[in-house]
Short mmCIF file of C-alpha atoms in Angstrom, two decimals:
data_model
loop_
_atom_site.label_atom_id
_atom_site.label_comp_id
_atom_site.label_asym_id
_atom_site.label_seq_id
_atom_site.Cartn_x
_atom_site.Cartn_y
_atom_site.Cartn_z
CA UNK A 1 28.12 8.52 33.45
CA UNK A 2 24.69 7.67 32.14
CA UNK A 3 23.42 10.37 30.16
CA UNK A 4 21.52 12.95 32.82
CA UNK A 5 17.06 13.28 31.58
CA UNK A 6 16.53 16.95 31.50
CA UNK A 7 13.19 17.87 33.74
CA UNK A 8 10.24 16.27 32.63
CA UNK A 9 7.38 18.80 31.32
CA UNK A 10 4.76 17.05 32.92
CA UNK A 11 5.96 18.96 36.02
CA UNK A 12 4.66 22.16 33.58
CA UNK A 13 1.04 20.52 33.88
CA UNK A 14 -0.42 22.79 35.97
CA UNK A 15 0.03 26.71 37.16
CA UNK A 16 0.38 27.88 40.16
CA UNK A 17 -3.36 28.63 40.52
CA UNK A 18 -3.88 24.94 39.80
CA UNK A 19 -5.19 25.39 36.19
CA UNK A 20 -4.58 23.34 33.43
CA UNK A 21 -0.88 24.91 31.30
CA UNK A 22 -1.77 23.24 28.06
CA UNK A 23 1.34 25.52 26.51
CA UNK A 24 3.95 24.79 28.53
CA UNK A 25 3.21 21.12 27.86
CA UNK A 26 3.18 21.18 24.42
CA UNK A 27 6.07 23.15 24.38
CA UNK A 28 9.19 20.75 23.98
CA UNK A 29 6.99 19.32 20.66
CA UNK A 30 6.09 22.67 19.26
CA UNK A 31 9.75 23.59 19.23
CA UNK A 32 10.60 20.17 17.76
CA UNK A 33 7.61 20.52 14.59
CA UNK A 34 8.95 24.11 13.86
CA UNK A 35 11.70 22.28 12.40
CA UNK A 36 10.31 20.25 10.14
CA UNK A 37 7.47 23.02 9.20
CA UNK A 38 6.45 23.90 6.86
CA UNK A 39 6.61 21.25 4.12
CA UNK A 40 7.70 19.86 1.55
CA UNK A 41 10.96 18.65 3.65
CA UNK A 42 13.82 16.46 2.12
CA UNK A 43 14.16 12.81 3.06
CA UNK A 44 17.60 13.31 4.34
CA UNK A 45 16.08 16.04 6.49
CA UNK A 46 13.17 14.31 7.57
CA UNK A 47 15.50 11.40 9.17
CA UNK A 48 17.72 13.34 10.64
CA UNK A 49 15.01 14.85 12.29
CA UNK A 50 14.00 11.67 14.07
CA UNK A 51 16.78 12.09 16.67
CA UNK A 52 15.63 14.98 17.99
CA UNK A 53 12.21 13.11 17.71
CA UNK A 54 13.42 10.73 20.04
CA UNK A 55 14.92 13.16 22.47
CA UNK A 56 11.99 15.17 22.99
CA UNK A 57 9.97 12.04 23.69
CA UNK A 58 12.42 11.05 26.16
CA UNK A 59 11.59 14.68 27.68
CA UNK A 60 7.98 13.34 28.04
CA UNK A 61 9.19 10.37 30.06
CA UNK A 62 8.27 7.54 27.32
CA UNK A 63 9.89 4.26 27.91
CA UNK A 64 12.04 3.08 25.09
CA UNK A 65 9.26 0.13 23.61
CA UNK A 66 6.83 2.85 22.83
CA UNK A 67 9.60 5.51 21.37
CA UNK A 68 10.77 2.09 19.31
CA UNK A 69 6.66 2.18 18.17
CA UNK A 70 6.98 5.77 17.02
CA UNK A 71 10.40 5.31 15.21
CA UNK A 72 8.81 2.55 13.72
CA UNK A 73 5.87 4.77 12.39
CA UNK A 74 8.28 7.29 11.54
CA UNK A 75 10.32 4.41 9.54
CA UNK A 76 7.03 3.38 7.66
CA UNK A 77 6.43 6.59 6.46
CA UNK A 78 10.01 7.42 4.90
CA UNK A 79 8.88 4.02 3.11
CA UNK A 80 5.89 5.45 1.90
CA UNK A 81 7.52 8.84 0.50
CA UNK A 82 10.31 6.99 -0.94
CA UNK A 83 7.62 4.60 -2.88
CA UNK A 84 5.34 7.58 -3.67
CA UNK A 85 8.39 10.14 -5.13
CA UNK A 86 9.36 6.77 -7.14
CA UNK A 87 6.45 5.82 -8.53
CA UNK A 88 6.21 9.64 -9.79
CA UNK A 89 9.17 9.92 -10.94
CA UNK A 90 8.71 6.75 -13.21
CA UNK A 91 5.31 8.14 -14.14
CA UNK A 92 7.02 11.40 -15.20
CA UNK A 93 9.65 9.21 -17.35
CA UNK A 94 6.98 7.56 -19.56
CA UNK A 95 6.84 4.27 -17.11
CA UNK A 96 2.91 4.25 -16.65
CA UNK A 97 0.87 3.19 -13.50
CA UNK A 98 1.82 0.06 -11.67
CA UNK A 99 0.36 -2.65 -14.12
CA UNK A 100 -0.86 -5.06 -11.44
CA UNK A 101 -1.18 -4.99 -7.89
CA UNK A 102 1.77 -5.18 -5.94
CA UNK A 103 2.36 -4.98 -2.23
CA UNK A 104 5.70 -3.88 -0.40
CA UNK A 105 6.73 -5.24 2.51
CA UNK A 106 9.36 -4.01 5.82
CA UNK A 107 11.01 -6.41 7.51
CA UNK A 108 13.19 -7.51 10.48
CA UNK A 109 12.42 -5.22 13.25
CA UNK A 110 10.62 -2.26 11.48
CA UNK A 111 7.85 -5.01 10.44
CA UNK A 112 7.91 -5.98 14.33
CA UNK A 113 7.60 -2.30 15.04
CA UNK A 114 10.81 -2.51 17.64
CA UNK A 115 12.86 0.09 15.56
CA UNK A 116 15.76 1.85 17.46
CA UNK A 117 18.29 3.99 16.24
CA UNK A 118 20.84 3.03 13.42
CA UNK A 119 18.43 0.74 11.43
CA UNK A 120 19.62 -0.84 8.00
CA UNK A 121 17.03 -1.65 5.09
CA UNK A 122 15.06 -4.72 5.25
CA UNK A 123 11.92 -5.11 2.53
CA UNK A 124 10.39 -7.29 -0.09
CA UNK A 125 7.89 -7.18 -2.44
CA UNK A 126 4.74 -9.33 -3.81
CA UNK A 127 3.38 -8.69 -7.01
CA UNK A 128 0.01 -9.96 -8.15
CA UNK A 129 -0.29 -12.97 -10.63
CA UNK A 130 0.65 -12.01 -13.89
CA UNK A 131 0.86 -14.66 -17.42
CA UNK A 132 4.37 -15.21 -17.56
CA UNK A 133 4.79 -13.65 -20.91
CA UNK A 134 4.65 -10.35 -19.22
CA UNK A 135 7.46 -11.22 -17.11
CA UNK A 136 10.01 -8.97 -18.62
CA UNK A 137 7.63 -6.21 -18.73
CA UNK A 138 5.82 -6.41 -15.13
CA UNK A 139 9.01 -7.44 -13.49
CA UNK A 140 10.80 -4.76 -15.19
CA UNK A 141 8.68 -2.27 -13.46
CA UNK A 142 8.96 -3.37 -9.88
CA UNK A 143 12.60 -4.16 -10.14
CA UNK A 144 13.04 -0.10 -11.07
CA UNK A 145 10.38 0.65 -8.42
CA UNK A 146 12.47 -1.50 -5.72
CA UNK A 147 16.41 0.03 -6.93
CA UNK A 148 14.76 3.81 -6.70
CA UNK A 149 12.84 3.92 -3.24
CA UNK A 150 15.67 1.40 -1.77
CA UNK A 151 18.17 3.92 -3.18
CA UNK A 152 16.00 6.99 -2.07
CA UNK A 153 15.98 5.11 1.83
CA UNK A 154 19.73 4.78 1.60
CA UNK A 155 20.41 8.83 0.41
CA UNK A 156 18.01 9.80 3.45
CA UNK A 157 20.01 7.46 5.94
CA UNK A 158 18.87 4.35 6.30
CA UNK A 159 21.43 2.55 4.27
CA UNK A 160 21.13 -0.53 2.32
CA UNK A 161 21.10 -3.86 3.85
CA UNK A 162 24.41 -5.63 3.49
CA UNK A 163 22.77 -8.96 2.96
CA UNK A 164 20.90 -7.97 -0.21
CA UNK A 165 17.32 -8.45 1.84
CA UNK A 166 15.77 -5.79 -0.50
CA UNK A 167 12.86 -5.16 -2.83
CA UNK A 168 15.60 -4.67 -5.84
CA UNK A 169 16.53 -8.34 -5.97
CA UNK A 170 15.04 -10.92 -7.48
CA UNK A 171 15.13 -13.38 -4.75
CA UNK A 172 13.11 -10.50 -2.28
CA UNK A 173 10.70 -9.81 -5.23
CA UNK A 174 8.41 -12.22 -6.24
CA UNK A 175 4.82 -12.83 -7.62
CA UNK A 176 2.67 -14.32 -4.70
CA UNK A 177 2.43 -17.65 -6.48
CA UNK A 178 6.12 -17.38 -6.76
CA UNK A 179 6.14 -17.03 -2.68
CA UNK A 180 3.76 -20.07 -2.32
CA UNK A 181 6.77 -21.94 -4.31
CA UNK A 182 9.92 -20.37 -2.73
CA UNK A 183 8.23 -21.09 1.20
CA UNK A 184 7.58 -24.64 -0.12
CA UNK A 185 11.07 -25.36 -1.53
CA UNK A 186 12.60 -23.51 1.68
CA UNK A 187 10.59 -25.65 4.32
CA UNK A 188 10.96 -28.75 2.04
CA UNK A 189 13.82 -30.03 4.40
CA UNK A 190 15.81 -28.72 7.27
CA UNK A 191 18.72 -26.62 5.40
CA UNK A 192 20.57 -23.44 7.57
CA UNK A 193 20.62 -21.06 4.99
CA UNK A 194 16.89 -21.91 3.90
CA UNK A 195 15.54 -22.08 7.48
CA UNK A 196 17.68 -18.39 7.49
CA UNK A 197 15.58 -17.01 4.65
CA UNK A 198 12.28 -17.88 6.16
CA UNK A 199 13.26 -16.53 9.41
CA UNK A 200 13.79 -13.21 7.26
CA UNK A 201 10.46 -13.46 6.38
CA UNK A 202 8.62 -14.46 8.85
CA UNK A 203 8.72 -10.87 10.28
CA UNK A 204 6.93 -9.21 7.73
CA UNK A 205 4.23 -6.18 7.59
CA UNK A 206 2.72 -4.32 4.74
CA UNK A 207 3.72 -0.51 4.25
CA UNK A 208 2.56 0.41 0.54
CA UNK A 209 0.05 -1.12 -1.75
CA UNK A 210 -2.63 -3.69 -1.72
CA UNK A 211 -2.04 -5.26 1.68
CA UNK A 212 -4.61 -7.86 0.97
CA UNK A 213 -1.78 -9.64 -0.79
CA UNK A 214 0.23 -9.49 2.86
CA UNK A 215 -2.67 -11.15 4.14
CA UNK A 216 -2.71 -14.04 1.31
CA UNK A 217 1.27 -14.09 2.13
CA UNK A 218 0.47 -14.81 5.80
CA UNK A 219 -2.23 -17.60 4.78
CA UNK A 220 0.16 -19.31 2.99
CA UNK A 221 3.24 -19.51 5.58
CA UNK A 222 0.50 -20.45 8.19
CA UNK A 223 -0.97 -23.50 6.14
CA UNK A 224 2.83 -24.58 5.12
CA UNK A 225 5.38 -24.34 8.11
CA UNK A 226 3.04 -25.88 10.89
CA UNK A 227 3.72 -29.28 8.94
CA UNK A 228 7.13 -28.71 8.16
CA UNK A 229 8.82 -30.82 11.03
CA UNK A 230 12.25 -31.48 10.00
CA UNK A 231 12.17 -27.54 8.65
CA UNK A 232 10.88 -26.39 12.27
CA UNK A 233 13.54 -28.52 13.83
CA UNK A 234 16.28 -26.88 12.11
CA UNK A 235 14.58 -23.42 13.11
CA UNK A 236 14.93 -24.44 16.62
CA UNK A 237 18.53 -25.81 16.45
CA UNK A 238 19.39 -22.72 14.96
CA UNK A 239 18.54 -20.89 18.14
CA UNK A 240 22.09 -22.46 19.18
CA UNK A 241 23.40 -19.21 16.94
CA UNK A 242 22.38 -17.06 19.22
CA UNK A 243 23.60 -17.55 22.57
CA UNK A 244 22.50 -15.57 25.35
CA UNK A 245 24.95 -13.15 27.02
CA UNK A 246 25.64 -15.13 30.24
CA UNK A 247 28.30 -18.09 31.20
CA UNK A 248 28.08 -21.48 32.19
CA UNK A 249 27.68 -20.22 36.04
CA UNK A 250 24.92 -17.56 34.85
CA UNK A 251 27.29 -13.90 34.59
CA UNK A 252 27.11 -11.97 31.99
CA UNK A 253 29.78 -12.53 29.70
CA UNK A 254 29.99 -11.35 26.32
CA UNK A 255 30.33 -14.00 23.58
CA UNK A 256 33.96 -13.70 22.25
CA UNK A 257 33.44 -14.37 18.61
CA UNK A 258 31.35 -11.31 18.32
CA UNK A 259 34.18 -8.94 18.68
CA UNK A 260 33.42 -6.75 21.21
CA UNK A 261 34.71 -3.17 21.83
CA UNK A 262 36.34 -3.97 25.02
CA UNK A 263 36.08 -6.42 27.78
CA UNK A 264 33.07 -4.73 29.63
CA UNK A 265 31.26 -4.59 26.31
CA UNK A 266 27.73 -7.12 25.66
CA UNK A 267 25.75 -7.15 22.36
CA UNK A 268 22.15 -6.73 23.96
CA UNK A 269 21.09 -6.85 20.19
CA UNK A 270 22.55 -10.42 19.61
CA UNK A 271 22.90 -11.95 22.65
CA UNK A 272 19.79 -10.73 24.75
CA UNK A 273 16.78 -9.73 22.19
CA UNK A 274 17.45 -11.81 19.37
CA UNK A 275 17.24 -14.75 21.37
CA UNK A 276 14.30 -13.43 22.48
CA UNK A 277 12.41 -12.58 19.58
CA UNK A 278 14.22 -15.75 17.51
CA UNK A 279 11.91 -18.34 20.09
CA UNK A 280 9.00 -16.07 19.85
CA UNK A 281 8.75 -16.46 16.20
CA UNK A 282 9.57 -20.12 16.07
CA UNK A 283 6.86 -20.93 18.39
CA UNK A 284 4.41 -18.66 17.01
CA UNK A 285 5.42 -20.54 13.02
CA UNK A 286 4.43 -23.65 14.68
CA UNK A 287 1.24 -23.03 16.31
CA UNK A 288 0.46 -21.13 12.83
CA UNK A 289 0.26 -17.61 14.86
CA UNK A 290 -0.03 -14.54 13.18
CA UNK A 291 0.84 -11.85 15.20
CA UNK A 292 4.14 -10.23 14.14
CA UNK A 293 5.50 -7.80 17.34
CA UNK A 294 7.34 -10.16 19.95
CA UNK A 295 5.45 -8.68 22.94
CA UNK A 296 2.19 -9.66 21.34
CA UNK A 297 3.69 -13.03 20.29
CA UNK A 298 4.43 -14.06 23.52
CA UNK A 299 1.21 -12.66 25.13
CA UNK A 300 -0.48 -14.70 22.29
CA UNK A 301 1.43 -17.59 22.96
CA UNK A 302 0.20 -17.49 26.83
CA UNK A 303 -3.03 -18.21 25.49
CA UNK A 304 -1.99 -21.21 22.65
CA UNK A 305 -3.05 -24.75 23.71
CA UNK A 306 0.19 -27.08 23.68
CA UNK A 307 2.83 -24.09 24.37
CA UNK A 308 4.71 -24.25 27.43
CA UNK A 309 4.52 -20.64 28.38
CA UNK A 310 2.22 -19.47 31.18
CA UNK A 311 0.98 -16.06 31.53
CA UNK A 312 3.21 -15.08 34.30
CA UNK A 313 5.80 -16.14 32.01
CA UNK A 314 4.95 -14.21 29.55
CA UNK A 315 4.70 -11.20 31.90
CA UNK A 316 8.19 -11.77 32.53
CA UNK A 317 9.70 -11.98 28.97
CA UNK A 318 7.48 -8.80 27.93
CA UNK A 319 9.34 -7.30 30.97
CA UNK A 320 12.48 -8.28 30.17
CA UNK A 321 12.08 -7.40 26.19
CA UNK A 322 10.81 -4.26 27.29
CA UNK A 323 14.06 -3.42 29.66
CA UNK A 324 16.70 -4.43 27.08
CA UNK A 325 15.03 -2.07 24.81
CA UNK A 326 15.36 0.91 26.98
CA UNK A 327 19.36 -0.30 28.15
CA UNK A 328 19.69 -0.28 24.32
CA UNK A 329 18.33 3.30 23.55
CA UNK A 330 19.83 4.45 26.16
CA UNK A 331 23.12 3.48 24.63
CA UNK A 332 22.49 4.63 21.03
CA UNK A 333 21.32 7.88 22.60
CA UNK A 334 24.61 8.12 24.65
CA UNK A 335 26.61 7.26 21.55
CA UNK A 336 25.19 9.30 19.12
CA UNK A 337 25.85 12.23 21.50
CA UNK A 338 29.41 11.32 21.77
CA UNK A 339 29.18 11.61 17.88
CA UNK A 340 29.72 7.40 17.31
CA UNK A 341 27.66 4.75 16.00
CA UNK A 342 24.37 3.66 17.47
CA UNK A 343 24.88 -0.20 17.24
CA UNK A 344 23.92 -3.20 19.33
CA UNK A 345 26.21 -3.07 22.46
CA UNK A 346 25.96 -1.57 25.70
CA UNK A 347 28.67 -0.70 28.00
CA UNK A 348 28.38 -2.85 31.47
CA UNK A 349 30.28 0.31 32.46
CA UNK A 350 27.65 2.93 32.52
CA UNK A 351 24.82 0.10 33.83
CA UNK A 352 24.30 0.68 37.70
CA UNK A 353 24.42 -1.86 40.18
CA UNK A 354 20.83 -2.77 40.53
CA UNK A 355 20.54 -2.31 36.18
CA UNK A 356 23.39 -5.02 36.13
CA UNK A 357 21.18 -7.44 38.50
CA UNK A 358 17.89 -6.65 36.72
CA UNK A 359 19.96 -7.44 33.13
CA UNK A 360 21.14 -10.77 34.64
CA UNK A 361 17.96 -12.07 35.68
CA UNK A 362 16.43 -10.60 32.51
CA UNK A 363 18.62 -12.77 30.67
CA UNK A 364 18.07 -16.02 32.91
CA UNK A 365 14.80 -15.51 31.82
CA UNK A 366 15.33 -15.54 28.13
CA UNK A 367 18.04 -18.20 28.57
CA UNK A 368 15.53 -20.52 30.73
CA UNK A 369 12.66 -19.85 27.40
CA UNK A 370 15.24 -20.74 24.80
CA UNK A 371 15.69 -24.22 26.71
CA UNK A 372 12.46 -24.48 26.65
CA UNK A 373 11.19 -23.82 22.85
CA UNK A 374 14.63 -25.32 21.89
CA UNK A 375 13.06 -28.85 23.92
CA UNK A 376 9.94 -29.01 22.45
#
C-alpha cells in the first residue's frame, strides 16, 4: 500500500466569503516551527526535526525534487553549525583562530542539492597555501577541526562515511596546490581507483570558509580533466559498473549482485539515479562545464557544442530524474513510518501499473543516454 496523503492545506486558501485565509495556509508550518523554537536547539534535535519538515512539505504538495533542495539546505545548515561549534570549542581550548584561509566542501548528493532521507557524510577541506615548515602546526589545526565537526554531524544523525571520504582524513584535507598535484596524479592515466576518487571530488560545493578557494579548485579541474583522454576513457568505462535496472529485453529487473531484500525490490539509487548522475558528470567534466546539480548539468549540456544531447532529450532525462527521486522519497518515507531504514531500495509491489510503466520508460531513457555517453 502507498502512503495515504492527508488533505492539502492549499484547500484552505480561501474562506467561504472568498477572502484569503492566511492563518489556515500557514498552520502546518507554524505547528512544525514550534518544535524547534525557541532556540537554541541541539544538533540531534535539529536533524530529527527534518523528517517532520519533509512530511509537512509533502502536505503542501511539493515534489521530491523541491523537497530534496530543502533537505540539502537544512543539511548545509547542520554542517555550518557543526563547524561553528567546533571552532568555538577550539578557540576556548586555546587553539586560536584558523591560521590560514580554508573552505569546507560538501560532496556527493549534498553538493548536488539532491539529498533525500538517510544521507551519510561526504566532505573535504581546502586549505590555503602555507610554507612547508608550518605543516605540523597548520595541518594539525585543520585535522582537529575536521575530526570535531564530522563527529558532531555523526552524533546529530548524519553518520561518518564508511569509505572515509571526510575532512578528518589527509586524503580529503589538502592545501590548494596539493589538490592540484593530486588531481594531476589521478588524471595522468586510467587507474580505476583514481577515477573513482576523482568522481567523488567532482561533485563539490562550499559550505563554510572562503568560497574563493572552491572556485579556484573548479578552475583547476576545468583546466586538467578535458585534456586527460586516457582518464576520461576510464571514466566512461566505469559506467559499466552502474547497470540500469533493466534486463536484455528492456524489462525492470534488479541486479542480483546488489543482494535485494526480496525479488520485487530494485535499488533505484544505484540502478537508476547513479547511472544518470555519473553520465551527466562525465560529459560536464569532458566539456569543462562547472554545473554540479544533475538537472542543471543536463540542461547545460543540451546547449553545449558537440554534445549528443538535444533539448528534448535533456527535458526527458530531467523529468526521469525527478520522477525517480519521487519514487525513492515516497519509499523512504514509507520505510521511516514503518521504523525501517531509508535507503536506495524501492518495492515494486507498492507501485501502480502506470507507475511501473513510467518507471520502465524512464530507465530506458537513462540506459540509452548512458550508452551514448560511453560511445562518444
